[in-house]
Amino acid sequence: DQQVKQNSPSLSVQEGRISILNCDYTNSMFDYFLWYKKYPAEGPTFLISISSIKDKNEDGRFTVFLNKSAKHLSLHIVPSQPGDSAVYFCAASGRSSNTGKLIFGQGTTLQVKP
Amino acid sequence: KAGVTQTPRYLIKTRGQQVTLSCSPISGHRSVSWYQQTPGQGLQFLFEYFSETQRNKGNFPGRFSGRQFSNSRSEMNVSTLELGDSALYLCASSLSDRSEQYFGPGTRLTVT
């Protein structure tokens, strides 16, 4: 049972435009969500997170939106740059017994074309 | 501040052997988690240690084990290796259980 889903395996956008990566989750106990970027042969790099008490969090070019009723979150990258080309993973964790355990989606490969 | 380090970076083992991987967390981080990444299963949680205690465990067989030392460094061990254990093993550390996890570069294990 995949609790965190990234339904788009890949996304291609033009440099300077907006990239929108989507993620859905099924477990209502999740209350903390994160986005990571991963290059080949490297570990994931933390980008941005959001707690369930918020519906939006911004950090520079990166904004994460959380829609709890739809169990959906999205990552917006504006403007997109060629260096953003990587695999993006969303991850979720829940309270109490699940602390420290991140459940990851399958990833979306973003290609930003110059 | 130095990031999460993992050793070795690459490892080739034979079926039936055992292996030990090491992880040094970011200074001051007390929580260390381990993940396995494979093309078919993605990133899957193995276990998490906090203050030398295993606090959480994923759905992996008992051949996978770990421990954490008093300086927060952690090791994971896989015994009786199988071909399916070939994967990238990632270690992540965090300041607390409600903060973001920072990943090391991983250990690429190949079982032949």
PDB file of C-alpha atoms in Angstrom:
ATOM      1  CA  ASP A   1       0.000   0.000   0.000  1.00  0.00           C
ATOM      2  CA  GLN A   2       1.678   3.163  -1.218  1.00  0.00           C
ATOM      3  CA  GLN A   3       0.840   5.875   1.291  1.00  0.00           C
ATOM      4  CA  VAL A   4       2.636   8.675  -0.580  1.00  0.00           C
ATOM      5  CA  LYS A   5       2.191   8.926  -4.316  1.00  0.00           C
ATOM      6  CA  GLN A   6       3.784  11.043  -6.984  1.00  0.00           C
ATOM      7  CA  ASN A   7       1.738  10.207 -10.029  1.00  0.00           C
ATOM      8  CA  SER A   8       3.891  12.020 -12.573  1.00  0.00           C
ATOM      9  CA  PRO A   9       7.166  10.180 -13.197  1.00  0.00           C
ATOM     10  CA  SER A  10       8.561  13.092 -15.181  1.00  0.00           C
ATOM     11  CA  LEU A  11       8.043  16.762 -15.928  1.00  0.00           C
ATOM     12  CA  SER A  12       9.692  19.012 -18.481  1.00  0.00           C
ATOM     13  CA  VAL A  13       9.559  22.818 -18.305  1.00  0.00           C
ATOM     14  CA  GLN A  14      11.284  25.740 -19.972  1.00  0.00           C
ATOM     15  CA  GLU A  15      13.840  27.789 -18.069  1.00  0.00           C
ATOM     16  CA  GLY A  16      12.221  30.753 -16.352  1.00  0.00           C
ATOM     17  CA  ARG A  17       8.783  29.168 -16.188  1.00  0.00           C
ATOM     18  CA  ILE A  18       7.067  27.623 -13.175  1.00  0.00           C
ATOM     19  CA  SER A  19       7.563  23.976 -12.242  1.00  0.00           C
ATOM     20  CA  ILE A  20       4.745  22.348 -10.273  1.00  0.00           C
ATOM     21  CA  LEU A  21       5.353  18.958  -8.715  1.00  0.00           C
ATOM     22  CA  ASN A  22       2.467  17.126  -7.099  1.00  0.00           C
ATOM     23  CA  CYS A  23       2.143  14.612  -4.313  1.00  0.00           C
ATOM     24  CA  ASP A  24      -0.841  12.800  -2.787  1.00  0.00           C
ATOM     25  CA  TYR A  25      -1.030  10.912   0.477  1.00  0.00           C
ATOM     26  CA  THR A  26      -3.556   8.544   1.983  1.00  0.00           C
ATOM     27  CA  ASN A  27      -2.675   8.384   5.672  1.00  0.00           C
ATOM     28  CA  SER A  28      -4.541  11.049   7.643  1.00  0.00           C
ATOM     29  CA  MET A  29      -2.037  10.636  10.499  1.00  0.00           C
ATOM     30  CA  PHE A  30       0.673  12.337   8.464  1.00  0.00           C
ATOM     31  CA  ASP A  31       1.283  15.834   9.779  1.00  0.00           C
ATOM     32  CA  TYR A  32       4.707  16.812   8.504  1.00  0.00           C
ATOM     33  CA  PHE A  33       5.706  16.908   4.863  1.00  0.00           C
ATOM     34  CA  LEU A  34       9.026  17.472   3.140  1.00  0.00           C
ATOM     35  CA  TRP A  35      10.435  17.838  -0.343  1.00  0.00           C
ATOM     36  CA  TYR A  36      13.856  16.570  -1.339  1.00  0.00           C
ATOM     37  CA  LYS A  37      15.906  16.916  -4.495  1.00  0.00           C
ATOM     38  CA  LYS A  38      18.216  14.140  -5.601  1.00  0.00           C
ATOM     39  CA  TYR A  39      20.995  14.026  -8.164  1.00  0.00           C
ATOM     40  CA  PRO A  40      22.370  10.670  -9.376  1.00  0.00           C
ATOM     41  CA  ALA A  41      24.926   9.056  -7.053  1.00  0.00           C
ATOM     42  CA  GLU A  42      24.146  11.549  -4.263  1.00  0.00           C
ATOM     43  CA  GLY A  43      21.914  11.477  -1.220  1.00  0.00           C
ATOM     44  CA  PRO A  44      18.665  13.477  -1.222  1.00  0.00           C
ATOM     45  CA  THR A  45      19.011  17.171  -0.417  1.00  0.00           C
ATOM     46  CA  PHE A  46      16.385  18.761   1.810  1.00  0.00           C
ATOM     47  CA  LEU A  47      14.488  21.592   0.106  1.00  0.00           C
ATOM     48  CA  ILE A  48      11.505  22.663   2.135  1.00  0.00           C
ATOM     49  CA  SER A  49       9.006  21.331   4.644  1.00  0.00           C
ATOM     50  CA  ILE A  50       5.532  22.125   5.897  1.00  0.00           C
ATOM     51  CA  SER A  51       3.615  21.245   9.007  1.00  0.00           C
ATOM     52  CA  SER A  52      -0.069  20.375   8.825  1.00  0.00           C
ATOM     53  CA  ILE A  53      -0.942  23.493  10.820  1.00  0.00           C
ATOM     54  CA  LYS A  54       0.027  25.540   7.753  1.00  0.00           C
ATOM     55  CA  ASP A  55      -1.193  25.504   4.183  1.00  0.00           C
ATOM     56  CA  LYS A  56       1.769  27.282   2.608  1.00  0.00           C
ATOM     57  CA  ASN A  57       5.486  27.674   3.196  1.00  0.00           C
ATOM     58  CA  GLU A  58       7.961  29.647   1.125  1.00  0.00           C
ATOM     59  CA  ASP A  59      11.722  29.607   0.853  1.00  0.00           C
ATOM     60  CA  GLY A  60      13.181  31.639  -1.967  1.00  0.00           C
ATOM     61  CA  ARG A  61      12.121  30.153  -5.286  1.00  0.00           C
ATOM     62  CA  PHE A  62      10.441  27.202  -3.585  1.00  0.00           C
ATOM     63  CA  THR A  63       6.889  27.197  -2.231  1.00  0.00           C
ATOM     64  CA  VAL A  64       5.038  24.208  -0.847  1.00  0.00           C
ATOM     65  CA  PHE A  65       1.240  24.162  -0.655  1.00  0.00           C
ATOM     66  CA  LEU A  66      -0.714  21.739   1.503  1.00  0.00           C
ATOM     67  CA  ASN A  67      -4.377  20.897   0.986  1.00  0.00           C
ATOM     68  CA  LYS A  68      -5.300  18.694   3.935  1.00  0.00           C
ATOM     69  CA  SER A  69      -8.862  18.023   2.871  1.00  0.00           C
ATOM     70  CA  ALA A  70      -7.636  16.693  -0.466  1.00  0.00           C
ATOM     71  CA  LYS A  71      -4.558  15.058   1.091  1.00  0.00           C
ATOM     72  CA  HIS A  72      -2.485  16.784  -1.542  1.00  0.00           C
ATOM     73  CA  LEU A  73       0.670  18.841  -1.562  1.00  0.00           C
ATOM     74  CA  SER A  74       2.564  20.556  -4.306  1.00  0.00           C
ATOM     75  CA  LEU A  75       5.963  22.141  -4.785  1.00  0.00           C
ATOM     76  CA  HIS A  76       6.238  25.250  -6.939  1.00  0.00           C
ATOM     77  CA  ILE A  77       9.598  26.351  -8.293  1.00  0.00           C
ATOM     78  CA  VAL A  78       9.647  29.859  -9.722  1.00  0.00           C
ATOM     79  CA  PRO A  79      11.546  30.650 -11.843  1.00  0.00           C
ATOM     80  CA  SER A  80      12.850  27.260 -12.889  1.00  0.00           C
ATOM     81  CA  GLN A  81      16.564  26.990 -13.676  1.00  0.00           C
ATOM     82  CA  PRO A  82      18.511  24.293 -15.545  1.00  0.00           C
ATOM     83  CA  GLY A  83      20.288  23.433 -12.269  1.00  0.00           C
ATOM     84  CA  ASP A  84      16.923  22.402 -10.851  1.00  0.00           C
ATOM     85  CA  SER A  85      16.937  19.355 -13.127  1.00  0.00           C
ATOM     86  CA  ALA A  86      16.888  16.395 -10.735  1.00  0.00           C
ATOM     87  CA  VAL A  87      14.563  13.835  -9.172  1.00  0.00           C
ATOM     88  CA  TYR A  88      12.185  15.338  -6.614  1.00  0.00           C
ATOM     89  CA  PHE A  89      10.769  13.283  -3.776  1.00  0.00           C
ATOM     90  CA  CYS A  90       7.995  14.213  -1.424  1.00  0.00           C
ATOM     91  CA  ALA A  91       8.007  12.587   1.998  1.00  0.00           C
ATOM     92  CA  ALA A  92       5.655  12.448   4.945  1.00  0.00           C
ATOM     93  CA  SER A  93       5.817  11.569   8.592  1.00  0.00           C
ATOM     94  CA  GLY A  94       3.322  11.244  11.403  1.00  0.00           C
ATOM     95  CA  ARG A  95       3.178  11.766  15.122  1.00  0.00           C
ATOM     96  CA  SER A  96       4.082   9.548  18.027  1.00  0.00           C
ATOM     97  CA  SER A  97       5.133   6.071  16.929  1.00  0.00           C
ATOM     98  CA  ASN A  98       6.107   7.214  13.470  1.00  0.00           C
ATOM     99  CA  THR A  99       8.538   9.907  14.496  1.00  0.00           C
ATOM    100  CA  GLY A 100      11.782   9.796  12.584  1.00  0.00           C
ATOM    101  CA  LYS A 101      10.268   7.625   9.871  1.00  0.00           C
ATOM    102  CA  LEU A 102       9.774   9.259   6.512  1.00  0.00           C
ATOM    103  CA  ILE A 103       7.537   7.688   3.893  1.00  0.00           C
ATOM    104  CA  PHE A 104       8.675   8.679   0.415  1.00  0.00           C
ATOM    105  CA  GLY A 105       6.891   8.948  -2.884  1.00  0.00           C
ATOM    106  CA  GLN A 106       8.387   7.336  -5.965  1.00  0.00           C
ATOM    107  CA  GLY A 107       9.853  10.601  -7.244  1.00  0.00           C
ATOM    108  CA  THR A 108       9.333  12.919 -10.206  1.00  0.00           C
ATOM    109  CA  THR A 109      12.162  13.628 -12.622  1.00  0.00           C
ATOM    110  CA  LEU A 110      12.212  17.327 -13.484  1.00  0.00           C
ATOM    111  CA  GLN A 111      13.972  18.526 -16.604  1.00  0.00           C
ATOM    112  CA  VAL A 112      14.412  22.260 -17.044  1.00  0.00           C
ATOM    113  CA  LYS A 113      15.329  23.143 -20.598  1.00  0.00           C
ATOM    114  CA  PRO A 114      17.510  26.197 -21.314  1.00  0.00           C
TER     115      PRO A 114
ATOM    116  CA  LYS B   1      29.420  22.322   9.751  1.00  0.00           C
ATOM    117  CA  ALA B   2      30.271  18.966   8.187  1.00  0.00           C
ATOM    118  CA  GLY B   3      27.426  16.998   6.648  1.00  0.00           C
ATOM    119  CA  VAL B   4      26.437  13.391   7.132  1.00  0.00           C
ATOM    120  CA  THR B   5      29.227  11.036   6.138  1.00  0.00           C
ATOM    121  CA  GLN B   6      28.905   7.399   5.171  1.00  0.00           C
ATOM    122  CA  THR B   7      31.567   4.768   4.708  1.00  0.00           C
ATOM    123  CA  PRO B   8      32.350   2.965   2.574  1.00  0.00           C
ATOM    124  CA  ARG B   9      30.866   4.632  -0.506  1.00  0.00           C
ATOM    125  CA  TYR B  10      30.955   1.461  -2.599  1.00  0.00           C
ATOM    126  CA  LEU B  11      30.980  -2.178  -1.632  1.00  0.00           C
ATOM    127  CA  ILE B  12      30.841  -5.463  -3.495  1.00  0.00           C
ATOM    128  CA  LYS B  13      29.936  -8.594  -1.555  1.00  0.00           C
ATOM    129  CA  THR B  14      29.033 -12.175  -2.334  1.00  0.00           C
ATOM    130  CA  ARG B  15      25.762 -13.880  -1.463  1.00  0.00           C
ATOM    131  CA  GLY B  16      25.810 -15.277   2.041  1.00  0.00           C
ATOM    132  CA  GLN B  17      28.350 -12.792   3.365  1.00  0.00           C
ATOM    133  CA  GLN B  18      27.591 -10.062   5.857  1.00  0.00           C
ATOM    134  CA  VAL B  19      28.283  -6.356   5.655  1.00  0.00           C
ATOM    135  CA  THR B  20      28.550  -3.408   8.033  1.00  0.00           C
ATOM    136  CA  LEU B  21      27.918   0.155   6.923  1.00  0.00           C
ATOM    137  CA  SER B  22      28.820   3.216   8.937  1.00  0.00           C
ATOM    138  CA  CYS B  23      27.235   6.630   9.320  1.00  0.00           C
ATOM    139  CA  SER B  24      28.444   9.746  11.114  1.00  0.00           C
ATOM    140  CA  PRO B  25      25.650  12.284  11.657  1.00  0.00           C
ATOM    141  CA  ILE B  26      25.901  16.037  11.616  1.00  0.00           C
ATOM    142  CA  SER B  27      27.408  17.276  14.855  1.00  0.00           C
ATOM    143  CA  GLY B  28      24.699  17.745  17.461  1.00  0.00           C
ATOM    144  CA  HIS B  29      22.160  15.546  15.700  1.00  0.00           C
ATOM    145  CA  ARG B  30      20.934  12.719  17.871  1.00  0.00           C
ATOM    146  CA  SER B  31      18.526  10.983  15.526  1.00  0.00           C
ATOM    147  CA  VAL B  32      19.862   8.727  12.781  1.00  0.00           C
ATOM    148  CA  SER B  33      17.642   6.962  10.260  1.00  0.00           C
ATOM    149  CA  TRP B  34      18.544   4.439   7.584  1.00  0.00           C
ATOM    150  CA  TYR B  35      16.865   3.974   4.211  1.00  0.00           C
ATOM    151  CA  GLN B  36      17.245   1.580   1.310  1.00  0.00           C
ATOM    152  CA  GLN B  37      16.829   2.828  -2.237  1.00  0.00           C
ATOM    153  CA  THR B  38      16.215   0.427  -5.105  1.00  0.00           C
ATOM    154  CA  PRO B  39      14.865   1.132  -8.602  1.00  0.00           C
ATOM    155  CA  GLY B  40      11.773  -0.973  -8.002  1.00  0.00           C
ATOM    156  CA  GLN B  41      10.852  -0.040  -4.427  1.00  0.00           C
ATOM    157  CA  GLY B  42      12.116   3.525  -4.173  1.00  0.00           C
ATOM    158  CA  LEU B  43      13.251   4.886  -0.820  1.00  0.00           C
ATOM    159  CA  GLN B  44      12.203   2.639   2.038  1.00  0.00           C
ATOM    160  CA  PHE B  45      12.678   3.215   5.739  1.00  0.00           C
ATOM    161  CA  LEU B  46      14.818   0.650   7.563  1.00  0.00           C
ATOM    162  CA  PHE B  47      15.117   1.926  11.136  1.00  0.00           C
ATOM    163  CA  GLU B  48      15.713   4.963  13.289  1.00  0.00           C
ATOM    164  CA  TYR B  49      17.918   5.411  16.323  1.00  0.00           C
ATOM    165  CA  PHE B  50      17.768   8.113  18.938  1.00  0.00           C
ATOM    166  CA  SER B  51      20.076   8.265  21.940  1.00  0.00           C
ATOM    167  CA  GLU B  52      21.357   4.736  21.254  1.00  0.00           C
ATOM    168  CA  THR B  53      17.825   3.270  21.205  1.00  0.00           C
ATOM    169  CA  GLN B  54      16.005   1.926  18.186  1.00  0.00           C
ATOM    170  CA  ARG B  55      12.846   3.972  18.132  1.00  0.00           C
ATOM    171  CA  ASN B  56      11.271   2.801  14.913  1.00  0.00           C
ATOM    172  CA  LYS B  57      11.680  -0.081  12.495  1.00  0.00           C
ATOM    173  CA  GLY B  58      10.530  -0.626   8.930  1.00  0.00           C
ATOM    174  CA  ASN B  59       9.309  -3.806   7.280  1.00  0.00           C
ATOM    175  CA  PHE B  60      12.604  -5.525   6.669  1.00  0.00           C
ATOM    176  CA  PRO B  61      13.703  -9.013   7.738  1.00  0.00           C
ATOM    177  CA  GLY B  62      15.756  -9.579  10.856  1.00  0.00           C
ATOM    178  CA  ARG B  63      18.899  -9.901   8.707  1.00  0.00           C
ATOM    179  CA  PHE B  64      18.925  -6.104   8.774  1.00  0.00           C
ATOM    180  CA  SER B  65      20.051  -4.659  12.078  1.00  0.00           C
ATOM    181  CA  GLY B  66      21.634  -1.538  13.394  1.00  0.00           C
ATOM    182  CA  ARG B  67      22.970   0.235  16.396  1.00  0.00           C
ATOM    183  CA  GLN B  68      23.911   3.688  17.579  1.00  0.00           C
ATOM    184  CA  PHE B  69      26.839   4.657  19.727  1.00  0.00           C
ATOM    185  CA  SER B  70      27.062   7.252  22.472  1.00  0.00           C
ATOM    186  CA  ASN B  71      28.561   9.777  20.039  1.00  0.00           C
ATOM    187  CA  SER B  72      25.471   9.298  17.796  1.00  0.00           C
ATOM    188  CA  ARG B  73      27.443   7.488  15.107  1.00  0.00           C
ATOM    189  CA  SER B  74      25.471   4.582  13.727  1.00  0.00           C
ATOM    190  CA  GLU B  75      26.141   1.305  11.971  1.00  0.00           C
ATOM    191  CA  MET B  76      23.846  -1.014  10.090  1.00  0.00           C
ATOM    192  CA  ASN B  77      24.547  -4.661   9.459  1.00  0.00           C
ATOM    193  CA  VAL B  78      23.108  -7.012   6.894  1.00  0.00           C
ATOM    194  CA  SER B  79      23.771 -10.700   7.408  1.00  0.00           C
ATOM    195  CA  THR B  80      23.441 -13.553   4.932  1.00  0.00           C
ATOM    196  CA  LEU B  81      23.359 -11.217   1.959  1.00  0.00           C
ATOM    197  CA  GLU B  82      20.954 -11.892  -0.901  1.00  0.00           C
ATOM    198  CA  LEU B  83      21.074 -10.602  -4.459  1.00  0.00           C
ATOM    199  CA  GLY B  84      18.027  -8.463  -3.709  1.00  0.00           C
ATOM    200  CA  ASP B  85      19.966  -6.559  -1.056  1.00  0.00           C
ATOM    201  CA  SER B  86      21.851  -4.732  -3.796  1.00  0.00           C
ATOM    202  CA  ALA B  87      20.848  -1.125  -3.287  1.00  0.00           C
ATOM    203  CA  LEU B  88      21.894   2.352  -2.245  1.00  0.00           C
ATOM    204  CA  TYR B  89      21.820   2.567   1.547  1.00  0.00           C
ATOM    205  CA  LEU B  90      21.240   6.049   2.847  1.00  0.00           C
ATOM    206  CA  CYS B  91      21.706   7.417   6.297  1.00  0.00           C
ATOM    207  CA  ALA B  92      20.019  10.598   7.496  1.00  0.00           C
ATOM    208  CA  SER B  93      20.383  12.608  10.673  1.00  0.00           C
ATOM    209  CA  SER B  94      18.152  15.167  12.315  1.00  0.00           C
ATOM    210  CA  LEU B  95      18.215  17.425  15.318  1.00  0.00           C
ATOM    211  CA  SER B  96      14.983  16.082  16.710  1.00  0.00           C
ATOM    212  CA  ASP B  97      12.132  13.858  15.661  1.00  0.00           C
ATOM    213  CA  ARG B  98      10.143  16.810  14.318  1.00  0.00           C
ATOM    214  CA  SER B  99      12.810  18.381  12.149  1.00  0.00           C
ATOM    215  CA  GLU B 100      14.047  17.761   8.657  1.00  0.00           C
ATOM    216  CA  GLN B 101      16.412  14.902   7.963  1.00  0.00           C
ATOM    217  CA  TYR B 102      19.734  15.487   6.225  1.00  0.00           C
ATOM    218  CA  PHE B 103      21.069  12.675   4.110  1.00  0.00           C
ATOM    219  CA  GLY B 104      24.550  11.377   3.510  1.00  0.00           C
ATOM    220  CA  PRO B 105      25.826  10.404   0.054  1.00  0.00           C
ATOM    221  CA  GLY B 106      24.943   6.754   0.574  1.00  0.00           C
ATOM    222  CA  THR B 107      26.739   3.431   0.313  1.00  0.00           C
ATOM    223  CA  ARG B 108      26.242   1.562  -2.951  1.00  0.00           C
ATOM    224  CA  LEU B 109      26.122  -2.151  -2.102  1.00  0.00           C
ATOM    225  CA  THR B 110      26.347  -4.719  -4.867  1.00  0.00           C
ATOM    226  CA  VAL B 111      25.740  -8.372  -4.022  1.00  0.00           C
ATOM    227  CA  THR B 112      26.979 -10.912  -6.570  1.00  0.00           C
TER     228      THR B 112
END
